[in-house]
C-alpha positions in Angstrom: 24.5 -16.3 -24.0 26.3 -16.9 -20.7 28.3 -14.3 -18.9 31.5 -16.0 -20.0 30.4 -16.0 -23.6 29.6 -12.3 -23.5 32.9 -11.6 -21.7 34.9 -13.5 -24.3 33.2 -11.7 -27.2 34.0 -8.3 -25.8 37.6 -9.3 -25.3 38.0 -10.9 -28.8 38.2 -14.4 -27.5 36.4 -17.5 -28.8 33.0 -17.4 -27.1 32.6 -21.1 -26.8 34.6 -23.9 -25.0 34.5 -26.9 -27.2 35.3 -29.1 -24.3 32.1 -28.3 -22.5 28.9 -30.3 -23.2 26.0 -28.6 -24.9 23.5 -27.0 -22.4 20.0 -28.4 -22.1 17.4 -26.8 -24.5 16.1 -23.3 -23.7 19.0 -22.6 -21.4 21.9 -20.1 -21.9 25.2 -21.3 -23.3 24.3 -22.6 -26.8 27.2 -22.1 -29.3 27.3 -18.6 -30.7 26.8 -18.3 -34.5 30.2 -16.9 -35.7 28.4 -14.6 -38.2 26.8 -12.8 -35.2 30.0 -12.2 -33.2 30.8 -8.8 -34.8 27.3 -7.4 -34.2 27.3 -8.9 -30.7 30.6 -7.3 -29.8 29.3 -3.9 -31.0 26.1 -4.2 -28.9 27.9 -5.5 -25.8 30.4 -2.7 -26.0 27.6 -0.1 -26.1 25.9 -1.7 -23.1 29.1 -1.9 -21.2 29.7 1.9 -21.7 26.1 2.6 -20.8 26.3 0.6 -17.6 29.5 2.4 -16.5 27.7 5.7 -17.0 24.6 4.6 -15.1 26.7 3.4 -12.2 28.7 6.6 -12.1 25.5 8.6 -12.0 24.1 6.5 -9.2 27.2 7.0 -7.2 27.9 10.7 -7.9 24.3 11.9 -8.1 22.3 9.5 -6.0 25.0 8.5 -3.5 24.8 4.8 -4.1 26.9 2.7 -1.7 29.0 -0.1 -3.3 28.4 -3.2 -1.1 29.0 -5.7 -3.8 31.8 -7.6 -2.0 30.3 -7.5 1.5 29.4 -11.2 1.1 32.5 -12.0 -1.0 32.9 -15.7 -1.7 29.3 -16.7 -1.1 28.4 -17.2 -4.8 29.6 -20.4 -6.3 29.8 -21.7 -9.8 29.2 -25.4 -10.7 30.7 -27.3 -13.6 28.4 -30.0 -15.1 29.3 -33.0 -17.2 27.3 -34.3 -20.2 24.7 -35.8 -17.9 24.3 -32.4 -16.1 25.9 -33.9 -13.0 28.1 -31.4 -10.9 31.8 -32.3 -11.3 33.4 -29.2 -10.0 32.6 -26.2 -7.8 34.6 -22.9 -7.5 34.1 -19.4 -6.3 32.4 -17.3 -9.1 34.9 -15.0 -10.8 33.6 -11.4 -10.9 33.6 -10.0 -14.5 32.6 -6.6 -15.7 29.8 -8.2 -17.7 28.2 -9.1 -14.4 28.1 -5.5 -13.4 26.8 -4.5 -16.8 23.8 -6.8 -16.6 23.2 -5.9 -12.9 23.2 -2.2 -13.8 20.7 -2.8 -16.7 18.5 -4.8 -14.3 18.6 -1.9 -11.9 17.6 0.5 -14.7 14.7 -1.8 -15.6 13.5 -2.0 -12.0 13.8 1.7 -11.6 11.8 2.5 -14.7 9.1 0.1 -13.8 8.9 1.5 -10.3 8.4 5.0 -11.6 5.8 3.8 -14.1 3.6 1.8 -11.8 3.8 4.5 -9.1 2.9 7.3 -11.4 -0.2 5.4 -12.7 -1.2 3.7 -9.4 0.3 6.0 -6.6 -1.8 4.3 -3.9 -1.2 0.6 -4.7 2.3 0.2 -6.4 4.5 -2.4 -4.9 8.0 -0.9 -4.4 11.2 -1.9 -2.7 12.6 0.7 -0.3 15.7 1.0 1.8 15.6 3.5 4.6 18.4 5.8 5.6 20.7 4.9 8.5 21.6 6.9 11.6 25.3 7.6 11.7 25.7 6.1 15.2 24.9 2.6 13.8 28.3 2.6 12.0 30.3 2.8 15.2 32.0 -0.6 14.6 33.1 0.5 11.1 34.2 3.9 12.4 36.2 2.3 15.2 38.0 0.0 12.7 38.7 2.9 10.3 39.9 5.1 13.2 42.4 2.4 14.1 43.9 2.7 10.6 43.7 6.5 10.8 41.1 6.6 8.0 38.5 9.3 8.3 34.8 8.3 8.4 31.6 10.2 7.6 28.3 8.4 7.6 25.8 11.3 7.8 24.2 10.2 4.5 24.7 7.6 1.8 26.9 9.9 -0.4 29.3 10.5 2.6 29.4 6.8 3.5 30.2 5.8 -0.1 33.0 8.3 -0.1 34.4 7.0 3.2 34.4 3.4 1.8 36.2 4.5 -1.3 38.8 6.3 0.8 39.2 3.2 3.0 39.7 1.0 -0.1 42.4 3.4 -1.4 44.1 3.5 2.0 44.4 -0.3 2.1 45.7 -0.4 -1.5 42.6 -2.2 -2.8 43.1 -5.2 -0.5 40.1 -7.3 -1.4 39.8 -8.9 2.1 39.8 -5.5 3.8 37.4 -4.1 1.3 35.0 -7.0 2.0 35.4 -6.5 5.8 34.6 -2.7 5.5 31.5 -3.4 3.3 30.3 -6.2 5.5 30.4 -4.0 8.6 28.5 -1.3 6.6 25.9 -3.8 5.5 25.3 -5.0 9.0 24.7 -1.5 10.2 22.0 -0.8 7.7 18.3 -1.5 8.0 16.8 -4.2 5.8 15.2 -3.3 2.5 11.5 -3.9 2.5 8.5 -4.2 0.1 5.9 -1.5 0.6 2.6 -0.5 -0.8 3.0 3.1 -1.9 -0.4 4.0 -0.5 0.8 3.1 3.0 3.8 5.4 3.1 4.6 9.0 2.1 6.4 9.7 -1.1 9.5 10.9 0.8 9.9 7.4 2.2 10.0 5.6 -1.1 13.7 6.0 -1.9 16.4 3.3 -1.8 19.4 4.3 0.3 21.9 1.7 -0.8 21.2 2.0 -4.5 20.9 5.8 -4.5 17.6 5.8 -6.2 14.3 7.7 -5.7 12.1 4.7 -6.5 12.9 1.1 -7.0 11.1 -2.3 -7.2 11.7 -5.9 -8.1 10.7 -6.7 -11.6 13.4 -8.6 -13.4 13.1 -12.1 -11.7 9.5 -13.3 -11.8 10.7 -16.9 -12.1 12.1 -16.8 -8.5 10.4 -14.0 -6.6 6.6 -13.6 -6.1 7.0 -9.8 -5.7 8.2 -9.6 -9.3 5.1 -11.5 -10.5 2.9 -8.9 -8.7 4.9 -6.1 -10.3 4.6 -7.7 -13.7 0.8 -7.7 -13.4 0.8 -4.1 -12.1 2.9 -2.9 -15.0 0.8 -4.8 -17.6 -2.3 -3.4 -16.0 -1.0 0.2 -16.2 0.1 -0.3 -19.8 -3.2 -1.9 -20.7 -5.3 0.8 -19.2 -3.1 3.5 -20.6 -3.7 2.1 -24.1 -7.4 1.9 -23.4 -7.6 5.4 -21.9 -8.8 4.0 -18.5 -7.2 4.0 -15.0 -5.9 0.8 -13.3 -8.7 -0.5 -11.1 -11.5 0.7 -13.4 -12.3 -1.5 -16.3 -11.9 -5.0 -17.5 -8.9 -7.4 -16.9 -8.3 -8.0 -20.6 -4.7 -7.8 -21.7 -3.9 -6.2 -25.0 -2.2 -8.9 -27.2 0.0 -6.4 -28.9 1.6 -5.5 -25.6 3.1 -8.9 -25.1 6.2 -9.8 -27.2 6.4 -13.1 -28.9 8.5 -15.7 -27.0 9.6 -19.2 -27.6 9.6 -19.8 -23.8 6.9 -19.5 -21.1 5.8 -15.9 -20.9 5.0 -14.4 -17.5 3.4 -11.4 -19.2 1.0 -13.7 -21.1 0.1 -15.4 -17.9 1.6 -18.8 -18.9 2.6 -20.7 -15.8 1.4 -18.0 -13.5 -0.8 -20.2 -11.4 1.8 -22.9 -11.0 4.5 -20.3 -10.3 2.4 -18.6 -7.6 1.7 -21.9 -5.9 5.4 -22.7 -5.8 6.5 -19.2 -4.9 4.6 -18.9 -1.7 5.7 -21.5 0.8 3.8 -23.0 3.7 4.8 -20.3 6.2 3.6 -17.5 3.9 0.4 -19.4 3.1 -0.4 -20.0 6.8 0.3 -16.3 7.5 -1.9 -15.1 4.7 -4.8 -17.4 5.5 -4.6 -16.4 9.2 -4.6 -12.7 8.4 -7.4 -13.1 5.9 -9.5 -15.0 8.4 -9.0 -12.2 10.9 -9.9 -9.5 8.4 -12.9 -11.5 7.0 -14.3 -12.3 10.5 -14.3 -8.6 11.3 -16.3 -8.0 8.0 -18.6 -10.9 8.6 -17.2 -13.0 5.8 -16.2 -16.6 5.5 -12.7 -17.5 4.2 -12.6 -20.9 2.4 -9.3 -20.7 0.7 -7.2 -17.7 1.7 -4.3 -18.1 -0.7 -6.5 -18.8 -3.6 -8.3 -15.5 -2.9 -4.9 -13.7 -2.6 -3.4 -15.2 -5.7 -6.0 -16.0 -8.3 -8.8 -13.5 -7.7 -6.5 -10.6 -8.4 -6.4 -9.9 -12.1 -4.2 -7.2 -13.5 -6.6 -4.4 -12.5 -7.6 -5.7 -9.1 -4.7 -4.9 -6.9 -6.1 -2.7 -4.2 -3.9 -0.9 -1.6 -5.0 -3.2 1.3 -4.2 -6.3 -0.8 -0.8 -5.0 -1.9 0.0 -4.0 1.7 -0.9 -7.5 2.8 1.3 -9.1 0.2 4.2 -6.9 1.2 3.8 -7.8 4.9 3.9 -11.5 4.1 6.9 -11.2 1.8 8.8 -9.1 4.3 8.1 -11.6 7.1 9.2 -14.5 4.9 12.5 -12.7 4.1 13.1 -12.1 7.8 12.4 -15.7 8.6 14.7 -16.9 5.9 17.6 -14.8 7.2 17.0 -16.1 10.7 17.1 -19.7 9.5 20.3 -18.8 7.6 22.0 -17.5 10.7 20.9 -20.6 12.7 22.4 -22.8 10.1 25.7 -20.8 10.2 25.8 -21.0 14.0 25.3 -24.8 13.8 28.5 -25.1 11.7 
Protein backbone atom coordinates (compact mmCIF):
# COMPACT_ATOMS: atom_id res chain seq x y z
CA UNK A 1 0.00 0.00 0.00
CA UNK A 2 0.90 3.66 -0.31
CA UNK A 3 0.80 6.05 2.62
CA UNK A 4 -2.39 7.59 1.24
CA UNK A 5 -4.10 4.21 1.01
CA UNK A 6 -3.19 3.36 4.60
CA UNK A 7 -4.30 6.81 5.77
CA UNK A 8 -7.64 6.44 4.03
CA UNK A 9 -8.27 3.00 5.51
CA UNK A 10 -7.58 4.23 9.04
CA UNK A 11 -10.04 7.11 8.52
CA UNK A 12 -12.79 4.98 6.92
CA UNK A 13 -12.31 6.44 3.46
CA UNK A 14 -12.08 4.53 0.16
CA UNK A 15 -8.43 3.47 -0.11
CA UNK A 16 -8.16 3.91 -3.88
CA UNK A 17 -8.60 6.80 -6.29
CA UNK A 18 -10.24 5.37 -9.39
CA UNK A 19 -9.05 8.35 -11.41
CA UNK A 20 -5.40 7.44 -10.92
CA UNK A 21 -3.69 5.00 -13.32
CA UNK A 22 -2.58 1.64 -11.97
CA UNK A 23 1.00 1.58 -10.68
CA UNK A 24 3.74 -0.44 -12.42
CA UNK A 25 4.16 -4.08 -11.30
CA UNK A 26 5.90 -4.72 -7.96
CA UNK A 27 5.33 -1.14 -6.76
CA UNK A 28 3.06 0.16 -4.04
CA UNK A 29 -0.41 1.41 -4.82
CA UNK A 30 -2.22 -1.55 -6.37
CA UNK A 31 -5.97 -1.54 -5.59
CA UNK A 32 -6.79 -2.84 -2.12
CA UNK A 33 -8.97 -5.92 -1.95
CA UNK A 34 -12.20 -4.74 -0.23
CA UNK A 35 -12.36 -8.00 1.75
CA UNK A 36 -9.08 -7.07 3.47
CA UNK A 37 -10.00 -3.54 4.54
CA UNK A 38 -11.44 -4.49 7.93
CA UNK A 39 -8.36 -6.48 8.93
CA UNK A 40 -6.05 -3.82 7.55
CA UNK A 41 -7.76 -1.10 9.57
CA UNK A 42 -7.42 -3.15 12.74
CA UNK A 43 -3.72 -3.79 12.14
CA UNK A 44 -2.97 -0.20 11.10
CA UNK A 45 -4.75 1.11 14.18
CA UNK A 46 -2.61 -1.11 16.42
CA UNK A 47 0.57 0.05 14.67
CA UNK A 48 -0.47 3.69 15.00
CA UNK A 49 -0.99 3.35 18.76
CA UNK A 50 2.31 1.47 19.09
CA UNK A 51 4.17 4.19 17.18
CA UNK A 52 2.72 6.90 19.41
CA UNK A 53 3.94 5.02 22.48
CA UNK A 54 7.40 4.44 20.99
CA UNK A 55 7.77 8.11 20.12
CA UNK A 56 6.57 9.17 23.57
CA UNK A 57 9.14 6.90 25.22
CA UNK A 58 11.95 8.23 23.02
CA UNK A 59 11.03 11.80 23.92
CA UNK A 60 10.34 11.35 27.64
CA UNK A 61 12.91 8.67 28.47
CA UNK A 62 15.60 9.11 25.83
CA UNK A 63 15.28 12.86 25.29
CA UNK A 64 14.68 12.66 21.54
CA UNK A 65 14.68 16.03 19.75
CA UNK A 66 11.91 16.56 17.19
CA UNK A 67 13.60 18.12 14.15
CA UNK A 68 11.11 16.77 11.61
CA UNK A 69 10.17 20.16 10.18
CA UNK A 70 13.64 21.68 10.20
CA UNK A 71 13.73 21.17 6.42
CA UNK A 72 10.03 21.76 5.88
CA UNK A 73 8.97 21.94 2.27
CA UNK A 74 11.98 20.08 0.88
CA UNK A 75 10.10 16.84 0.17
CA UNK A 76 7.97 16.84 -2.97
CA UNK A 77 5.31 14.50 -4.32
CA UNK A 78 4.95 13.85 -8.07
CA UNK A 79 1.74 12.84 -9.83
CA UNK A 80 2.21 10.55 -12.84
CA UNK A 81 -0.04 9.91 -15.83
CA UNK A 82 -0.77 6.48 -17.34
CA UNK A 83 2.61 6.58 -19.09
CA UNK A 84 4.36 7.32 -15.77
CA UNK A 85 5.20 10.83 -16.94
CA UNK A 86 5.18 13.50 -14.19
CA UNK A 87 2.20 15.82 -14.62
CA UNK A 88 2.08 17.60 -11.28
CA UNK A 89 4.35 18.36 -8.33
CA UNK A 90 3.38 19.54 -4.88
CA UNK A 91 4.77 19.67 -1.36
CA UNK A 92 4.22 16.36 0.37
CA UNK A 93 1.45 16.54 2.97
CA UNK A 94 2.53 15.18 6.33
CA UNK A 95 0.22 12.45 7.64
CA UNK A 96 0.35 10.53 10.89
CA UNK A 97 0.95 7.34 8.93
CA UNK A 98 4.31 8.79 7.84
CA UNK A 99 5.29 9.14 11.49
CA UNK A 100 3.99 5.64 12.22
CA UNK A 101 6.17 4.04 9.55
CA UNK A 102 9.15 6.20 10.52
CA UNK A 103 8.83 5.13 14.15
CA UNK A 104 8.64 1.45 13.19
CA UNK A 105 11.73 1.87 11.02
CA UNK A 106 13.54 3.46 13.95
CA UNK A 107 12.48 0.50 16.10
CA UNK A 108 13.85 -1.93 13.50
CA UNK A 109 17.13 -0.03 13.19
CA UNK A 110 17.49 0.07 16.98
CA UNK A 111 16.85 -3.65 17.43
CA UNK A 112 19.33 -4.56 14.70
CA UNK A 113 21.94 -2.20 16.16
CA UNK A 114 21.70 -3.88 19.55
CA UNK A 115 21.75 -7.33 17.98
CA UNK A 116 24.85 -6.92 15.83
CA UNK A 117 26.67 -5.04 18.61
CA UNK A 118 25.96 -7.72 21.21
CA UNK A 119 27.20 -10.48 18.90
CA UNK A 120 30.05 -8.57 17.24
CA UNK A 121 31.02 -5.78 19.69
CA UNK A 122 34.28 -5.06 17.87
CA UNK A 123 32.99 -4.83 14.29
CA UNK A 124 29.34 -3.73 14.25
CA UNK A 125 28.51 -0.82 11.95
CA UNK A 126 26.43 1.70 13.92
CA UNK A 127 25.12 5.21 13.32
CA UNK A 128 25.98 7.66 16.12
CA UNK A 129 25.13 11.29 16.83
CA UNK A 130 27.33 13.00 19.39
CA UNK A 131 26.04 15.36 22.06
CA UNK A 132 26.30 19.12 21.52
CA UNK A 133 27.89 21.84 23.65
CA UNK A 134 25.24 24.30 24.79
CA UNK A 135 27.27 27.25 23.46
CA UNK A 136 26.62 26.07 19.89
CA UNK A 137 22.96 27.01 20.28
CA UNK A 138 23.72 30.72 20.76
CA UNK A 139 21.82 31.76 17.59
CA UNK A 140 18.75 29.82 18.66
CA UNK A 141 19.00 31.16 22.22
CA UNK A 142 19.28 34.73 20.94
CA UNK A 143 16.14 34.31 18.84
CA UNK A 144 14.18 32.78 21.72
CA UNK A 145 15.42 35.43 24.13
CA UNK A 146 14.05 38.10 21.77
CA UNK A 147 10.65 36.46 22.14
CA UNK A 148 11.12 36.11 25.91
CA UNK A 149 11.16 32.33 25.64
CA UNK A 150 13.47 30.51 28.04
CA UNK A 151 16.12 28.20 26.58
CA UNK A 152 18.06 25.29 28.05
CA UNK A 153 20.38 23.21 25.88
CA UNK A 154 22.48 21.38 28.46
CA UNK A 155 21.35 18.02 27.05
CA UNK A 156 18.94 16.62 24.45
CA UNK A 157 16.08 16.28 26.94
CA UNK A 158 16.37 19.96 27.92
CA UNK A 159 16.68 21.05 24.28
CA UNK A 160 13.57 19.09 23.31
CA UNK A 161 11.64 20.73 26.16
CA UNK A 162 12.80 24.20 25.06
CA UNK A 163 11.67 23.58 21.49
CA UNK A 164 8.25 22.41 22.67
CA UNK A 165 7.94 25.50 24.86
CA UNK A 166 8.90 27.70 21.90
CA UNK A 167 6.32 25.99 19.70
CA UNK A 168 3.64 26.57 22.32
CA UNK A 169 4.63 30.21 22.76
CA UNK A 170 4.27 30.85 19.02
CA UNK A 171 0.85 29.14 18.98
CA UNK A 172 2.13 26.28 16.81
CA UNK A 173 3.09 28.61 13.94
CA UNK A 174 4.55 26.14 11.42
CA UNK A 175 7.02 28.64 9.92
CA UNK A 176 8.41 29.61 13.32
CA UNK A 177 8.61 25.97 14.38
CA UNK A 178 10.58 25.18 11.23
CA UNK A 179 12.92 28.11 11.93
CA UNK A 180 13.59 27.00 15.52
CA UNK A 181 14.27 23.45 14.44
CA UNK A 182 16.45 24.56 11.54
CA UNK A 183 18.66 26.60 13.89
CA UNK A 184 18.86 23.65 16.28
CA UNK A 185 19.83 21.33 13.43
CA UNK A 186 22.60 23.62 12.21
CA UNK A 187 24.13 23.72 15.68
CA UNK A 188 24.40 19.96 15.95
CA UNK A 189 27.24 17.77 14.84
CA UNK A 190 26.67 15.44 11.90
CA UNK A 191 25.61 11.88 12.52
CA UNK A 192 28.33 9.41 11.55
CA UNK A 193 28.88 5.75 10.79
CA UNK A 194 31.30 4.07 13.18
CA UNK A 195 32.86 0.68 13.73
CA UNK A 196 32.11 -0.20 17.35
CA UNK A 197 35.61 -1.56 17.87
CA UNK A 198 37.05 1.91 17.23
CA UNK A 199 35.01 3.83 19.84
CA UNK A 200 33.99 3.26 23.45
CA UNK A 201 30.53 1.98 24.33
CA UNK A 202 29.63 5.32 25.94
CA UNK A 203 30.12 6.98 22.55
CA UNK A 204 27.61 4.81 20.67
CA UNK A 205 24.40 6.73 21.46
CA UNK A 206 22.29 8.84 19.10
CA UNK A 207 21.68 12.31 20.58
CA UNK A 208 18.91 13.43 18.21
CA UNK A 209 16.86 10.23 18.36
CA UNK A 210 17.39 9.69 22.08
CA UNK A 211 18.64 6.13 21.64
CA UNK A 212 21.52 4.17 23.17
CA UNK A 213 22.33 2.37 19.91
CA UNK A 214 21.20 2.90 16.34
CA UNK A 215 22.15 1.86 12.81
CA UNK A 216 20.87 2.03 9.24
CA UNK A 217 19.16 -1.22 8.26
CA UNK A 218 15.83 -0.45 6.60
CA UNK A 219 16.93 0.96 3.21
CA UNK A 220 19.43 -1.42 1.56
CA UNK A 221 18.12 -0.47 -1.90
CA UNK A 222 19.49 3.07 -1.55
CA UNK A 223 22.25 2.99 1.10
CA UNK A 224 25.40 0.89 1.03
CA UNK A 225 25.66 0.99 4.84
CA UNK A 226 22.36 -0.88 5.08
CA UNK A 227 23.68 -3.64 2.82
CA UNK A 228 26.66 -4.10 5.15
CA UNK A 229 24.36 -4.15 8.20
CA UNK A 230 22.08 -6.72 6.50
CA UNK A 231 25.10 -8.97 6.01
CA UNK A 232 26.21 -8.47 9.60
CA UNK A 233 22.76 -9.29 10.95
CA UNK A 234 22.44 -12.37 8.78
CA UNK A 235 25.91 -13.49 9.84
CA UNK A 236 25.03 -13.06 13.51
CA UNK A 237 21.77 -14.98 13.11
CA UNK A 238 23.46 -17.69 11.06
CA UNK A 239 26.27 -18.24 13.55
CA UNK A 240 23.85 -18.03 16.47
CA UNK A 241 21.84 -20.86 14.94
CA UNK A 242 25.00 -22.84 14.27
CA UNK A 243 26.42 -22.21 17.74
CA UNK A 244 29.49 -20.40 16.37
CA UNK A 245 30.70 -16.81 16.59
CA UNK A 246 30.69 -14.35 13.66
CA UNK A 247 34.08 -14.47 12.06
CA UNK A 248 34.65 -18.12 12.89
CA UNK A 249 33.11 -20.58 10.50
CA UNK A 250 31.74 -20.84 7.01
CA UNK A 251 29.89 -18.15 5.07
CA UNK A 252 26.89 -20.38 4.45
CA UNK A 253 23.51 -18.76 5.04
CA UNK A 254 20.77 -20.86 6.57
CA UNK A 255 17.88 -21.04 4.08
CA UNK A 256 15.23 -21.07 6.80
CA UNK A 257 16.38 -17.66 8.00
CA UNK A 258 15.40 -16.01 4.74
CA UNK A 259 11.67 -15.36 4.22
CA UNK A 260 10.09 -16.11 0.85
CA UNK A 261 9.68 -13.06 -1.36
CA UNK A 262 8.23 -12.31 -4.77
CA UNK A 263 10.77 -9.54 -5.25
CA UNK A 264 14.56 -9.37 -5.18
CA UNK A 265 15.82 -10.36 -1.73
CA UNK A 266 18.80 -8.53 -0.26
CA UNK A 267 19.02 -11.19 2.46
CA UNK A 268 19.28 -13.94 -0.12
CA UNK A 269 22.07 -12.04 -1.84
CA UNK A 270 20.07 -11.42 -5.02
CA UNK A 271 21.23 -8.30 -6.79
CA UNK A 272 23.88 -7.59 -4.15
CA UNK A 273 26.79 -7.37 -6.56
CA UNK A 274 24.95 -5.01 -8.89
CA UNK A 275 23.65 -2.95 -5.97
CA UNK A 276 27.10 -2.60 -4.49
CA UNK A 277 28.55 -1.47 -7.81
CA UNK A 278 25.85 1.16 -8.15
CA UNK A 279 25.88 2.25 -4.50
CA UNK A 280 29.53 3.24 -4.35
CA UNK A 281 30.19 6.15 -6.72
CA UNK A 282 33.47 7.10 -8.36
CA UNK A 283 34.58 9.35 -5.50
CA UNK A 284 34.11 6.58 -2.94
CA UNK A 285 35.74 4.03 -5.21
CA UNK A 286 38.82 6.20 -5.77
CA UNK A 287 39.09 6.88 -2.03
CA UNK A 288 38.79 3.20 -1.18
CA UNK A 289 41.36 2.11 -3.74
CA UNK A 290 43.76 4.83 -2.62
CA UNK A 291 43.44 3.84 1.03
CA UNK A 292 43.80 0.14 0.20
CA UNK A 293 46.92 0.75 -1.87
CA UNK A 294 48.45 2.70 1.01
CA UNK A 295 47.63 -0.05 3.51
CA UNK A 296 48.70 -2.85 1.18
CA UNK A 297 51.98 -1.16 0.29
CA UNK A 298 52.81 -0.99 3.99
CA UNK A 299 52.10 -4.71 4.24
CA UNK A 300 54.03 -5.58 1.09
CA UNK A 301 50.89 -6.52 -0.89
CA UNK A 302 49.70 -5.62 -4.38
CA UNK A 303 46.24 -4.18 -4.90
CA UNK A 304 44.76 -5.09 -8.27
CA UNK A 305 41.15 -4.16 -7.67
CA UNK A 306 40.49 -2.28 -4.44
CA UNK A 307 36.73 -2.04 -4.57
CA UNK A 308 36.33 -5.66 -5.63
CA UNK A 309 38.30 -6.66 -2.55
CA UNK A 310 36.20 -4.34 -0.37
CA UNK A 311 32.85 -5.39 -1.74
CA UNK A 312 32.97 -8.99 -2.86
CA UNK A 313 35.58 -10.74 -0.72
CA UNK A 314 33.57 -9.96 2.40
CA UNK A 315 31.11 -12.75 3.01
CA UNK A 316 28.70 -12.53 5.92
CA UNK A 317 31.32 -13.71 8.40
CA UNK A 318 34.33 -11.75 7.12
CA UNK A 319 33.74 -8.18 8.29
CA UNK A 320 36.78 -7.43 10.43
CA UNK A 321 37.00 -4.23 12.52
CA UNK A 322 39.57 -2.60 10.24
CA UNK A 323 37.42 -3.28 7.19
CA UNK A 324 34.24 -1.93 8.81
CA UNK A 325 36.15 1.14 9.98
CA UNK A 326 37.37 1.73 6.43
CA UNK A 327 33.85 1.45 5.05
CA UNK A 328 32.59 3.93 7.66
CA UNK A 329 35.32 6.45 6.81
CA UNK A 330 34.47 6.24 3.13
CA UNK A 331 30.73 6.61 3.66
CA UNK A 332 31.18 9.53 6.08
CA UNK A 333 33.41 11.27 3.58
CA UNK A 334 30.90 10.68 0.81
CA UNK A 335 28.09 12.15 2.92
CA UNK A 336 30.15 15.25 3.73
CA UNK A 337 31.00 15.79 0.07
CA UNK A 338 27.35 15.40 -0.91
CA UNK A 339 26.36 18.09 1.60
CA UNK A 340 29.07 20.41 0.31
CA UNK A 341 27.86 19.92 -3.26
CA UNK A 342 24.30 20.60 -2.13
CA UNK A 343 25.33 23.88 -0.48
CA UNK A 344 27.21 24.88 -3.61
CA UNK A 345 24.14 24.26 -5.76
CA UNK A 346 22.01 26.35 -3.39
CA UNK A 347 24.52 29.20 -3.47
CA UNK A 348 24.47 29.16 -7.30
CA UNK A 349 20.72 29.77 -7.20
